[in-house]
Structure formats: C-alpha cells, structure tokens
mmCIF file of C-alpha atoms in Angstrom:
data_model
loop_
_atom_site.group_PDB
_atom_site.id
_atom_site.type_symbol
_atom_site.label_atom_id
_atom_site.label_comp_id
_atom_site.label_asym_id
_atom_site.label_seq_id
_atom_site.Cartn_x
_atom_site.Cartn_y
_atom_site.Cartn_z
ATOM 1 C CA UNK A 1 83.154 118.766 90.607
ATOM 2 C CA UNK A 2 83.777 116.176 93.356
ATOM 3 C CA UNK A 3 80.065 115.808 94.057
ATOM 4 C CA UNK A 4 79.303 115.861 90.346
ATOM 5 C CA UNK A 5 81.488 112.801 89.775
ATOM 6 C CA UNK A 6 79.698 110.906 92.552
ATOM 7 C CA UNK A 7 76.291 112.017 91.240
ATOM 8 C CA UNK A 8 77.236 110.920 87.716
ATOM 9 C CA UNK A 9 78.252 107.520 89.057
ATOM 10 C CA UNK A 10 74.881 107.151 90.764
ATOM 11 C CA UNK A 11 72.981 108.314 87.666
ATOM 12 C CA UNK A 12 74.922 105.929 85.430
ATOM 13 C CA UNK A 13 74.223 103.031 87.792
ATOM 14 C CA UNK A 14 77.895 102.483 88.620
ATOM 15 C CA UNK A 15 78.531 99.711 91.112
ATOM 16 C CA UNK A 16 78.346 100.663 94.767
ATOM 17 C CA UNK A 17 82.026 99.733 95.107
ATOM 18 C CA UNK A 18 82.937 102.221 92.349
ATOM 19 C CA UNK A 19 80.909 104.985 93.968
ATOM 20 C CA UNK A 20 82.561 104.295 97.339
ATOM 21 C CA UNK A 21 85.978 104.458 95.674
ATOM 22 C CA UNK A 22 85.166 107.779 94.022
ATOM 23 C CA UNK A 23 83.808 109.249 97.269
ATOM 24 C CA UNK A 24 86.806 108.179 99.354
ATOM 25 C CA UNK A 25 89.296 109.278 96.707
ATOM 26 C CA UNK A 26 87.645 112.717 96.649
ATOM 27 C CA UNK A 27 88.397 113.064 100.383
ATOM 28 C CA UNK A 28 92.040 113.707 99.492
ATOM 29 C CA UNK A 29 92.205 117.223 98.006
ATOM 30 C CA UNK A 30 95.715 118.643 98.135
ATOM 31 C CA UNK A 31 96.840 115.682 100.256
ATOM 32 C CA UNK A 32 94.989 116.949 103.339
ATOM 33 C CA UNK A 33 93.789 113.427 104.122
ATOM 34 C CA UNK A 34 95.760 110.212 103.649
ATOM 35 C CA UNK A 35 93.231 107.736 105.030
ATOM 36 C CA UNK A 36 89.696 107.007 103.936
ATOM 37 C CA UNK A 37 87.220 104.229 104.465
ATOM 38 C CA UNK A 38 83.547 103.404 104.235
ATOM 39 C CA UNK A 39 81.829 101.101 106.702
ATOM 40 C CA UNK A 40 78.311 99.950 105.777
ATOM 41 C CA UNK A 41 75.623 97.925 107.475
ATOM 42 C CA UNK A 42 75.130 94.519 105.859
ATOM 43 C CA UNK A 43 71.453 94.218 104.876
ATOM 44 C CA UNK A 44 71.297 90.519 105.801
ATOM 45 C CA UNK A 45 73.249 90.426 109.075
ATOM 46 C CA UNK A 46 72.830 94.056 110.233
ATOM 47 C CA UNK A 47 76.547 94.035 111.116
ATOM 48 C CA UNK A 48 78.661 97.000 110.079
ATOM 49 C CA UNK A 49 81.449 95.923 107.730
ATOM 50 C CA UNK A 50 84.382 97.631 106.061
ATOM 51 C CA UNK A 51 83.450 98.087 102.397
ATOM 52 C CA UNK A 52 86.253 100.264 101.086
ATOM 53 C CA UNK A 53 89.653 101.247 102.459
ATOM 54 C CA UNK A 54 92.318 103.638 101.176
ATOM 55 C CA UNK A 55 95.449 103.971 103.289
ATOM 56 C CA UNK A 56 99.191 103.755 102.958
ATOM 57 C CA UNK A 57 98.921 101.267 105.861
ATOM 58 C CA UNK A 58 96.181 99.222 104.192
ATOM 59 C CA UNK A 59 97.843 95.802 104.495
ATOM 60 C CA UNK A 60 98.812 96.384 108.114
ATOM 61 C CA UNK A 61 95.303 97.620 108.994
ATOM 62 C CA UNK A 62 93.739 94.530 107.439
ATOM 63 C CA UNK A 63 96.214 92.239 109.242
ATOM 64 C CA UNK A 64 95.258 93.954 112.508
ATOM 65 C CA UNK A 65 91.618 92.999 111.912
ATOM 66 C CA UNK A 66 90.047 96.184 110.569
ATOM 67 C CA UNK A 67 87.960 94.139 108.132
ATOM 68 C CA UNK A 68 86.441 92.273 111.102
ATOM 69 C CA UNK A 69 85.715 95.400 113.113
ATOM 70 C CA UNK A 70 82.659 95.073 115.371
ATOM 71 C CA UNK A 71 80.613 98.216 115.938
ATOM 72 C CA UNK A 72 77.940 98.350 118.614
ATOM 73 C CA UNK A 73 75.495 101.251 118.593
ATOM 74 C CA UNK A 74 76.405 103.842 121.194
ATOM 75 C CA UNK A 75 79.710 102.200 122.102
ATOM 76 C CA UNK A 76 83.049 103.694 121.086
ATOM 77 C CA UNK A 77 83.609 106.578 118.721
ATOM 78 C CA UNK A 78 82.064 104.797 115.727
ATOM 79 C CA UNK A 79 79.062 103.403 117.591
ATOM 80 C CA UNK A 80 78.284 106.857 118.974
ATOM 81 C CA UNK A 81 78.608 108.492 115.543
ATOM 82 C CA UNK A 82 76.079 106.042 114.105
ATOM 83 C CA UNK A 83 73.685 106.338 117.041
ATOM 84 C CA UNK A 84 73.766 110.143 117.243
ATOM 85 C CA UNK A 85 73.832 110.573 113.436
ATOM 86 C CA UNK A 86 76.290 113.430 113.841
ATOM 87 C CA UNK A 87 79.697 114.012 112.293
ATOM 88 C CA UNK A 88 82.655 113.820 114.655
ATOM 89 C CA UNK A 89 85.952 115.651 114.290
ATOM 90 C CA UNK A 90 89.069 114.266 115.942
ATOM 91 C CA UNK A 91 92.078 116.554 115.655
ATOM 92 C CA UNK A 92 94.598 118.588 117.638
ATOM 93 C CA UNK A 93 91.788 120.378 119.513
ATOM 94 C CA UNK A 94 89.952 117.211 120.598
ATOM 95 C CA UNK A 95 90.030 116.333 124.266
ATOM 96 C CA UNK A 96 91.520 112.851 124.427
ATOM 97 C CA UNK A 97 89.868 109.934 126.190
ATOM 98 C CA UNK A 98 90.266 106.150 125.950
ATOM 99 C CA UNK A 99 87.696 105.784 123.130
ATOM 100 C CA UNK A 100 89.485 108.356 120.979
ATOM 101 C CA UNK A 101 92.895 106.865 121.723
ATOM 102 C CA UNK A 102 91.544 103.405 120.774
ATOM 103 C CA UNK A 103 90.107 104.807 117.541
ATOM 104 C CA UNK A 104 93.389 106.517 116.586
ATOM 105 C CA UNK A 105 95.390 103.370 117.345
ATOM 106 C CA UNK A 106 93.000 101.064 115.451
ATOM 107 C CA UNK A 107 92.941 103.220 112.306
ATOM 108 C CA UNK A 108 96.585 104.353 112.577
ATOM 109 C CA UNK A 109 95.673 108.041 112.210
ATOM 110 C CA UNK A 110 95.919 111.144 114.421
ATOM 111 C CA UNK A 111 93.084 113.162 112.905
ATOM 112 C CA UNK A 112 89.734 112.199 111.429
ATOM 113 C CA UNK A 113 86.355 113.340 110.322
ATOM 114 C CA UNK A 114 83.688 110.681 110.782
ATOM 115 C CA UNK A 115 80.397 111.280 108.973
ATOM 116 C CA UNK A 116 77.357 109.033 109.285
ATOM 117 C CA UNK A 117 75.826 107.701 106.097
ATOM 118 C CA UNK A 118 72.084 107.932 106.603
ATOM 119 C CA UNK A 119 68.829 108.822 104.921
ATOM 120 C CA UNK A 120 65.393 109.402 106.410
ATOM 121 C CA UNK A 121 66.541 108.106 109.777
ATOM 122 C CA UNK A 122 68.102 104.911 108.422
ATOM 123 C CA UNK A 123 71.751 104.498 109.425
ATOM 124 C CA UNK A 124 73.651 102.819 106.597
ATOM 125 C CA UNK A 125 77.178 103.321 107.949
ATOM 126 C CA UNK A 126 80.066 105.759 108.140
ATOM 127 C CA UNK A 127 82.608 107.453 105.927
ATOM 128 C CA UNK A 128 85.895 108.306 107.605
ATOM 129 C CA UNK A 129 88.632 110.587 106.273
ATOM 130 C CA UNK A 130 91.816 111.149 108.232
ATOM 131 C CA UNK A 131 95.537 111.709 108.337
ATOM 132 C CA UNK A 132 98.481 111.173 110.667
ATOM 133 C CA UNK A 133 99.794 114.746 110.607
ATOM 134 C CA UNK A 134 100.731 116.246 113.980
ATOM 135 C CA UNK A 135 99.273 119.610 115.021
ATOM 136 C CA UNK A 136 96.475 119.376 112.457
ATOM 137 C CA UNK A 137 93.065 121.024 112.680
ATOM 138 C CA UNK A 138 90.139 119.753 110.594
ATOM 139 C CA UNK A 139 88.012 122.555 109.178
ATOM 140 C CA UNK A 140 84.241 122.961 109.174
ATOM 141 C CA UNK A 141 84.439 123.038 105.374
ATOM 142 C CA UNK A 142 86.097 119.607 105.346
ATOM 143 C CA UNK A 143 83.412 118.299 107.707
ATOM 144 C CA UNK A 144 80.619 119.779 105.567
ATOM 145 C CA UNK A 145 82.121 118.305 102.406
ATOM 146 C CA UNK A 146 82.400 114.845 103.950
ATOM 147 C CA UNK A 147 78.783 115.098 105.110
ATOM 148 C CA UNK A 148 77.743 115.919 101.529
ATOM 149 C CA UNK A 149 79.675 112.872 100.331
ATOM 150 C CA UNK A 150 77.914 110.769 102.969
ATOM 151 C CA UNK A 151 74.499 111.919 101.696
ATOM 152 C CA UNK A 152 75.441 110.881 98.163
ATOM 153 C CA UNK A 153 76.701 107.524 99.410
ATOM 154 C CA UNK A 154 73.372 107.031 101.213
ATOM 155 C CA UNK A 155 71.577 107.510 97.890
ATOM 156 C CA UNK A 156 73.917 104.990 96.220
ATOM 157 C CA UNK A 157 73.391 102.463 99.045
ATOM 158 C CA UNK A 158 69.623 102.846 98.859
ATOM 159 C CA UNK A 159 69.706 102.459 95.061
ATOM 160 C CA UNK A 160 71.828 99.306 95.357
ATOM 161 C CA UNK A 161 69.454 97.813 97.928
ATOM 162 C CA UNK A 162 66.372 98.662 95.878
ATOM 163 C CA UNK A 163 67.989 97.138 92.794
ATOM 164 C CA UNK A 164 68.653 93.930 94.772
ATOM 165 C CA UNK A 165 65.018 93.837 95.894
ATOM 166 C CA UNK A 166 63.781 94.310 92.330
ATOM 167 C CA UNK A 167 66.103 91.573 91.067
ATOM 168 C CA UNK A 168 64.598 89.156 93.597
ATOM 169 C CA UNK A 169 61.222 89.634 91.931
ATOM 170 C CA UNK A 170 62.501 89.574 88.371
ATOM 171 C CA UNK A 171 62.405 85.894 87.695
ATOM 172 C CA UNK A 172 62.038 84.840 84.084
ATOM 173 C CA UNK A 173 60.905 81.495 82.860
ATOM 174 C CA UNK A 174 63.870 79.921 81.029
ATOM 175 C CA UNK A 175 61.625 78.237 78.439
ATOM 176 C CA UNK A 176 59.305 81.124 77.531
ATOM 177 C CA UNK A 177 61.420 84.092 78.548
ATOM 178 C CA UNK A 178 58.375 85.511 80.315
ATOM 179 C CA UNK A 179 58.335 87.024 83.802
#
C-alpha cells in the first residue's frame, strides 16, 4: 500500500514535492523512524540540495545549515553512498568513525538508512530515514523498503525532468495559438 500510493502519485502526475512527501512520510511505519529527508541533484548546477525534510528538529536542522549541505562524490557518508550506489545502514552495530559521527551530529540522529536514488546509472540523490533511539538495529526489510521507495522517487525525478524538457519545446504563438 505504501508503494501503491507513491505509484499513484507518479501516475497522476503529482508534483515531485508531493511524491517526495509521500515517500518520506511512508518511512515512518509504527514510529520506527522519526527523521526523513530527500536530497536531489539540481539539474542546472549539479549540486545536491535538500528537497524535503521531516524531523521534529526541522527548524534547528535548517538553522544549522542542512539546507546548504555540500556533498562531494566519494567524500563523507553521503558522498560515498552516492558514488557507490549502495544503501548504507548506520545503527547500534555500525563501527563508528569520524565520518559517521559527523553524519549523526549533522542530522541529529543515532540511526539511519541511506538509500541512493538512481536509475540506469544516473545518480539523482539520496533518501534518508532515521531515528534517535538508543540501542536500535535497522532491519534488512527496512533497508529493502527504503530502496524500493528510492526507485520510485527516481522514476518521479526522471518524469519531472522530462516534463521540464518537453515544456521548453512547447512554445505557442500568442496570436495564433499554434506551436
């Protein structure tokens, strides 16, 4: 049913923002996750930018500069997730290092699943679901579900970009109404 709602949004040409909201909101079954965000590559600048955020600490995260986050391919937890195109789990069982500590501090969470949003080798961004619960273990099922969400988001991103390209070519003459 979670994937069906996202698929329906895509089929009904819902805005990308609405689809991102649905996808992130669906990351919260039974209050397992309390944080969710989507970071997407800007088609014009190629910079990765925060597109949607759901967190009880939302205002504080934005004040701390999360909206201006810089991601470099292969650098830090997020840069490595994009480069390797593999989901990453950070939880009680994860061996801590400086990159993981920095990630946890920046996003104000203890546990996370980070899934790349990609299609046919094109990296569009990341979806992140997390929580701040101590002694928590993320499951393979949660990881698999987030990866399915990321695939649906990739379809929505591609649709939005194709629609923008088509709109560039759809120029009508104001006097005749012809293309």
